[in-house]
Tab-separated table of C-alpha atoms in Angstrom:
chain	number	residue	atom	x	y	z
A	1	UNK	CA	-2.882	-56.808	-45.729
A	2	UNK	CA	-4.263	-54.120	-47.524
A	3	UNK	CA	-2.512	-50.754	-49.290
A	4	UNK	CA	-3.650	-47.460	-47.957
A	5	UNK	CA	-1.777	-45.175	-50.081
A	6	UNK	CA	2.188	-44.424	-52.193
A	7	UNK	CA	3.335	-40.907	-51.637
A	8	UNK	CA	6.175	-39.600	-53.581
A	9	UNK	CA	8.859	-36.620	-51.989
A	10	UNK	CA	12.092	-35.710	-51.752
A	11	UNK	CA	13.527	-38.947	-53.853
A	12	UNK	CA	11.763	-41.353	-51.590
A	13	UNK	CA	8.690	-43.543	-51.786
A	14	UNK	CA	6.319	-44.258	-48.558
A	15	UNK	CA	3.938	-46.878	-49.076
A	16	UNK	CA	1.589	-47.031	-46.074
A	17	UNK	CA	-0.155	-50.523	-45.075
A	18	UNK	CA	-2.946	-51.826	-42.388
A	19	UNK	CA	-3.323	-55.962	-41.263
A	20	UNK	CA	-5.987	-57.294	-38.748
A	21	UNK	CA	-2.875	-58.454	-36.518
A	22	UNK	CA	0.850	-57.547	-35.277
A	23	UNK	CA	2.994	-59.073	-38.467
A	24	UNK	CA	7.125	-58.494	-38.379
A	25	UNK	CA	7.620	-58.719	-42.501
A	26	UNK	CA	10.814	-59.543	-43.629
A	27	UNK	CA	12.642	-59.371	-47.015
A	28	UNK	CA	10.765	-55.909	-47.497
A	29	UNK	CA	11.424	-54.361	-51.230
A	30	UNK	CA	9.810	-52.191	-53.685
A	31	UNK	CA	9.781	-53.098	-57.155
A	32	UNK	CA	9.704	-50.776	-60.225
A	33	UNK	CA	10.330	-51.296	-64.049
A	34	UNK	CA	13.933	-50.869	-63.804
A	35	UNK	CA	15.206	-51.975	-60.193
A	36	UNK	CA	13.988	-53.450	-56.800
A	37	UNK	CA	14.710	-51.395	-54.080
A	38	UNK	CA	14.976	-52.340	-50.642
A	39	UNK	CA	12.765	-50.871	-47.508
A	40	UNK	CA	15.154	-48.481	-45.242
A	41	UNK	CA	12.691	-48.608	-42.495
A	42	UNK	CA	9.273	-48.409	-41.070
A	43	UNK	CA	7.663	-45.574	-39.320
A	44	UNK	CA	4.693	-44.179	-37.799
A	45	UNK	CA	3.270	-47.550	-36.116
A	46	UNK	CA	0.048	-47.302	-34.891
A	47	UNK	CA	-3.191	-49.123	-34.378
A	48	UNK	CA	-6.943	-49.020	-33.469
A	49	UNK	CA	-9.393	-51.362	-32.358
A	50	UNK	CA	-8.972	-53.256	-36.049
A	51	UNK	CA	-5.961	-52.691	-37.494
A	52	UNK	CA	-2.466	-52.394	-37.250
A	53	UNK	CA	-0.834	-49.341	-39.886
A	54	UNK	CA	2.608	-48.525	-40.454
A	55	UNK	CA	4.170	-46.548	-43.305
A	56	UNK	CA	7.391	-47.979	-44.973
A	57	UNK	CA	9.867	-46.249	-46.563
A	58	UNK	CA	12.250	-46.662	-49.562
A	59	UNK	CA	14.790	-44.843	-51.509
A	60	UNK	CA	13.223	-44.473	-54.695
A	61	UNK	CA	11.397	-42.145	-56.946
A	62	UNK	CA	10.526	-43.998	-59.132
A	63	UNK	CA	6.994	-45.193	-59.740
A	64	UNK	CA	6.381	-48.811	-58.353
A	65	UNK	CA	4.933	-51.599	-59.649
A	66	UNK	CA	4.606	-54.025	-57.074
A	67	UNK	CA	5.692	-54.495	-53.507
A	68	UNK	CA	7.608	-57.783	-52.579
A	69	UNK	CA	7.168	-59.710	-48.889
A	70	UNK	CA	9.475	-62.488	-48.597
A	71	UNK	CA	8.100	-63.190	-45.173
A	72	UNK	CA	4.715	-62.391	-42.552
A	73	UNK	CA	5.578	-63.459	-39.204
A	74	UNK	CA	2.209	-63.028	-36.683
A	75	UNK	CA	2.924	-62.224	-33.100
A	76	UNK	CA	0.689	-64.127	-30.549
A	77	UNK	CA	0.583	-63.847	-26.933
A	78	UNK	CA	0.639	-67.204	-25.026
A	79	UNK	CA	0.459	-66.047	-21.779
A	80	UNK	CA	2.506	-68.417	-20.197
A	81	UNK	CA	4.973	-68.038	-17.575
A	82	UNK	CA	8.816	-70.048	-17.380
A	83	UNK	CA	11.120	-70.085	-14.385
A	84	UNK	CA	14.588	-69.481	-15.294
A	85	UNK	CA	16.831	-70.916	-12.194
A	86	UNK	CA	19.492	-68.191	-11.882
């Protein structure tokens, strides 16, 4: 997981990320000196041939110190197939 870039505007923070693979993170917050601030949502998913980028957003201007990930979960294909009787 690696930090692209923080942009500041209009009283909100976007902190834009890349990973090798497809990750859902969960428990998503911001932290600065005085409060941590939860993520209101992710946009602009993309990816190439390497990486996986998203941007996520908080409602915050103030400057963080950290960013907080209480959980990664990786999406894998298994390319399986179930029959479901109906």
């Amino acid at each position: 997981l690696r930090i692209l870039g923080i942009a500041q505007n209009d009283g909100e923070t976007s902190v834009r990320i890349a990973s090798k693979q497809d990750i859902i993170f969960d428990d998503v917050a911001l932290i600065t000196k005085k409060e941590t601030i939860p993520l209101v949502t992710t946009t602009q998913f993309n990816h190439t041939e390497d990486e996986f980028l998203r941007t996520l957003i908080f409602e915050t201007s103030e400057q963080p110190v950290s960013l907080s990930i209480g959980g990664m979960y990786f999406l894998e294909n298994q390319n399986m197939v179930i029959e479901i009787p109906l």
